[in-house]
Structures are given as structure tokens and as C-alpha cells.
Coordinates of C-alpha atoms in Angstrom, one line a residue:
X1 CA 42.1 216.4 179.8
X2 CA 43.5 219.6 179.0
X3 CA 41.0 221.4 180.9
X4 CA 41.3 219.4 184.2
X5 CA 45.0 220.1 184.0
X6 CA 44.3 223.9 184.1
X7 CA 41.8 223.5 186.9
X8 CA 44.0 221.9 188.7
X9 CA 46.8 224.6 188.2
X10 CA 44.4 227.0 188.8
X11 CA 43.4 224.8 192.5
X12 CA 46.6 224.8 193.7
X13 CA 47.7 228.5 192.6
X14 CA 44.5 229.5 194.7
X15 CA 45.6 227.5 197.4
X16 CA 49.1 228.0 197.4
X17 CA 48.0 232.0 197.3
X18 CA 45.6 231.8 200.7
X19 CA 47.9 229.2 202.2
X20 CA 50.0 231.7 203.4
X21 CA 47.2 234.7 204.6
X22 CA 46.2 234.1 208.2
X23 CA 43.2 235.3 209.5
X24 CA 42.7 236.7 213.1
X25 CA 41.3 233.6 214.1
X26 CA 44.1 231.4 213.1
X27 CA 46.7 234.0 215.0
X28 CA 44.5 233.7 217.7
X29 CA 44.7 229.6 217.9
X30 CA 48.0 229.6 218.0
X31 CA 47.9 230.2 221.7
X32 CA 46.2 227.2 222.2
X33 CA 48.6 224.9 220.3
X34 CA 49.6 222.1 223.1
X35 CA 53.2 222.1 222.1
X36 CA 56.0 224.6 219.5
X37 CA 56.1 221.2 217.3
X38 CA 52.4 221.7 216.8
X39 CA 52.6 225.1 216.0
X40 CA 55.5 224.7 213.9
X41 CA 53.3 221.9 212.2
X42 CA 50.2 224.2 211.4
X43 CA 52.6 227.3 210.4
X44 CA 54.1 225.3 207.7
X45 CA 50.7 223.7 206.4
X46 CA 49.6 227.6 206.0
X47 CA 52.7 228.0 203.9
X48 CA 55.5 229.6 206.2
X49 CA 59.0 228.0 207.2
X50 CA 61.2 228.8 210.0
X51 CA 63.4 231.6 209.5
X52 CA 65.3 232.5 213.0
X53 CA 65.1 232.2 216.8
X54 CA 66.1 234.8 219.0
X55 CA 66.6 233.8 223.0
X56 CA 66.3 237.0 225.6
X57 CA 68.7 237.3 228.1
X58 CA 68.1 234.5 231.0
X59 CA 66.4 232.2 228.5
X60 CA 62.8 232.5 229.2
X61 CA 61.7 234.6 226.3
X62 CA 62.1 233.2 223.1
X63 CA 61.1 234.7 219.9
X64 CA 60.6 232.4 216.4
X65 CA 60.2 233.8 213.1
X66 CA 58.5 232.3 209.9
X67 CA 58.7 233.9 206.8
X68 CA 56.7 232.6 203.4
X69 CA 57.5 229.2 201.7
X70 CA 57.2 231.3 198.5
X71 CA 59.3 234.6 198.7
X72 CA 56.8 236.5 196.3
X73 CA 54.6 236.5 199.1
X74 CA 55.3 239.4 201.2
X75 CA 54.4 238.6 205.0
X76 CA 55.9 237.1 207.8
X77 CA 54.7 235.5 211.1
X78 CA 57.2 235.5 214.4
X79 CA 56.0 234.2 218.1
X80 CA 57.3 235.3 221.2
X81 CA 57.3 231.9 223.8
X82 CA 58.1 232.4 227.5
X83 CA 59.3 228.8 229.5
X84 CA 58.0 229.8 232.9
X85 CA 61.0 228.2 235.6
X86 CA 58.1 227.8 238.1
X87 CA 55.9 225.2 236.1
X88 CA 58.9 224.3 233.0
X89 CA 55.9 225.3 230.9
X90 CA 56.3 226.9 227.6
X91 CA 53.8 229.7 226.9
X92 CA 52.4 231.5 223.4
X93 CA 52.1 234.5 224.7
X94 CA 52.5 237.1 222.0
X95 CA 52.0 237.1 218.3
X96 CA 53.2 239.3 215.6
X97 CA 51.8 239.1 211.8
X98 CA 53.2 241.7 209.3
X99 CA 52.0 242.2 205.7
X100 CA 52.5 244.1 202.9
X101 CA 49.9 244.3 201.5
X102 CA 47.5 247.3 202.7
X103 CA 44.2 245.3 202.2
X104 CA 45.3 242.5 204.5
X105 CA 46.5 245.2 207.2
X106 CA 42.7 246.9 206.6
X107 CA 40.7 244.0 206.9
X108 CA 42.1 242.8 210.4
X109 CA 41.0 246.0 211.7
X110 CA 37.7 246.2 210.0
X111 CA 37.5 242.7 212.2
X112 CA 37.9 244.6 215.5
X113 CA 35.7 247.1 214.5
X114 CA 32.7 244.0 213.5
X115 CA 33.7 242.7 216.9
X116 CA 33.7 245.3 218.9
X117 CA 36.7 245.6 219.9
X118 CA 37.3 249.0 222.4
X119 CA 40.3 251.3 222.0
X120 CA 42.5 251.3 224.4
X121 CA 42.6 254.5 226.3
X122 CA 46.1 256.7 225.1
X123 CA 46.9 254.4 222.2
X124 CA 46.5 255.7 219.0
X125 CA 45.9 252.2 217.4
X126 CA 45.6 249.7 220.1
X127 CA 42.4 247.8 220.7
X128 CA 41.4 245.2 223.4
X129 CA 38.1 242.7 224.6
X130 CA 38.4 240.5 227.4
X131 CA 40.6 237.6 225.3
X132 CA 43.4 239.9 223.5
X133 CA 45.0 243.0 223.2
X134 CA 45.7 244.1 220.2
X135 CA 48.3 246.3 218.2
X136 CA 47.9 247.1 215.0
X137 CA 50.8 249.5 213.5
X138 CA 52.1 251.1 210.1
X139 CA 55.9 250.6 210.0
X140 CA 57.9 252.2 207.4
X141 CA 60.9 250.4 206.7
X142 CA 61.8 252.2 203.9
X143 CA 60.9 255.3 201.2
X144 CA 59.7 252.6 198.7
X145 CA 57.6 249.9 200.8
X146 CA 55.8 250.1 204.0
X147 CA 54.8 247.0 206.4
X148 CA 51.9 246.1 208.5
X149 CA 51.7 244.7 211.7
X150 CA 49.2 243.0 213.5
X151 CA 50.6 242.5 217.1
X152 CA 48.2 240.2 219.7
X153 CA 48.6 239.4 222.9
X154 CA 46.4 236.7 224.8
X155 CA 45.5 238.3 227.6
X156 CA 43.9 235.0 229.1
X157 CA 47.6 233.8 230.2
X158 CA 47.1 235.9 233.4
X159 CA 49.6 234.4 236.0
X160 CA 51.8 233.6 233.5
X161 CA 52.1 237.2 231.4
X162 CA 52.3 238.4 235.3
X163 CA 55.7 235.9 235.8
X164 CA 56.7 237.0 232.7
X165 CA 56.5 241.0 233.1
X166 CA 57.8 240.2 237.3
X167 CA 60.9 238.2 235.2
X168 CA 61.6 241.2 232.8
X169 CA 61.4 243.7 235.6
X170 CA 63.9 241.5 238.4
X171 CA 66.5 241.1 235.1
X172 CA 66.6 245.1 234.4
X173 CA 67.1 245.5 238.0
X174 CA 70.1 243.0 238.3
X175 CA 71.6 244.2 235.1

């Protein structure tokens, strides 16, 4: 008895620890969720919670952020949505993943490396294939701790990231 106890301890402490590590493959299938309830559905079964929403000017681009269930974790998971006013469809267009934890940030781009990913021309660590562009970059935010973050873009949106760039571009000329 007392040794199931401690395997099942040990089960959900190994659990609970991955729950909240996404890999490149679950950041990338969050484009493809159907609906934000979805994706707010599979972000909370890896062990994040909702944590604010910021709205750009005009509406169209939102941004959510997650942060960890458990606090110890260090790592948090924000989407940028766009609401296109042509089709009233909502868009996953961008995600950003920070860790940090150095090993995390490492193995994500080991992963472009493996999948031969090419570097994009000018960007010191920017890397792209047909599907995704992607950012990867060391932010500092203080003396004492440093973050990583994993920045994709679905590149496979095409009219849509081209509404959203004409939208941004029409709102800094009216402003």
C-alpha cells in the first residue's frame, strides 16, 4: 500500500512537471484550434490559466496571456488573435512561449536545426520553412534572471496575416 501511494505521488509530480512544458508541436496546433474556448481548453489541460487580455486599437488584434497553474513553474504562453471584419473570423495568428529555463529555450532550437529550418536572411536568430516563421530571442529582464522566448508565426494564414498587416498599416496612417 505504501508503495502505490508513492508511485502515485511520484505519477502526478511527473505529470504535473511536463503538464506545463509545450513542445513545438503543441505551439504549432494551436493555430488549428477551431475556436479560443478550444484553445483555452487545451492550454489549461497542459497546466496554464488565463492571466490577461490585451485589445489593440480598432479591436481586431487581441492578445491573451496564460501563465502556469503552479507559480514555481517559470514559463508563460500568450496568443495574439486577429477578428478579420471581412469574414467575422477569429484567427491564431501568432504565438509567443517564454521560459526560464535555458534547456527548454535550447532544445526548441536544436528542433529547427533537426528540421531544417533556414535562417532568415538579416536576422540574427530568426528561422523560417514553408509553415512558420520563427523567433527565438534572449530577453533580459533583469541582472538576476533572464527569459526565453520562442515567438511563431503561421505563415499558412496568407490572406488573412495580409488583412491583418493592410489593418495595422491603414490605422497608423489615420492616427
Amino acid at each position: 500500500m505504501k508503495k502505490a501511494a508513492i508511485f502515485i505521488i511520484l505519477l502526478f509530480a511527473i505529470t504535473s512537471a511536463n503538464a506545463q512544458k509545450l513542445t513545438f508541436a503543441e505551439l504549432t496546433s494551436t493555430f488549428t484550434q477551431p475556436s479560443i474556448e478550444k484553445l483555452e481548453a487545451f492550454l489549461e489541460n497542459k497546466g496554464f490559466d488565463y492571466f490577461r487580455r490585451d485589445v489593440t486599437s480598432g479591436g481586431n488584434d487581441t492578445s491573451r496571456t496564460y501563465r502556469p497553474i503552479d507559480r514555481s513553474k517559470y514559463a508563460f504562453f500568450d496568443f495574439k488573435t486577429y477578428k478579420s471584419d471581412k469574414t467575422k473570423r477569429v484567427y491564431n495568428y501568432r504565438v509567443k512561449y517564454v521560459v526560464f529555463n535555458i534547456d527548454d529555450f535550447k532544445s526548441f532550437g536544436e528542433l529547427l536545426l533537426t528540421e531544417k529550418y533556414k535562417k532568415v536572411e538579416g536576422k540574427a536568430l530568426s528561422f523560417e520553412n514553408d509553415k512558420y516563421l520563427v523567433d527565438l530571442e534572449v530577453v533580459k529582464p533583469s541582472a538576476l534572471a533572464r527569459a526565453y522566448a520562442i515567438t511563431i508565426t503561421n505563415k499558412q494564414l496568407g490572406a488573412a496575416l495580409a488583412e491583418i498587416e493592410f489593418d495595422k498599416l491603414l490605422r497608423k496612417a489615420t492616427n
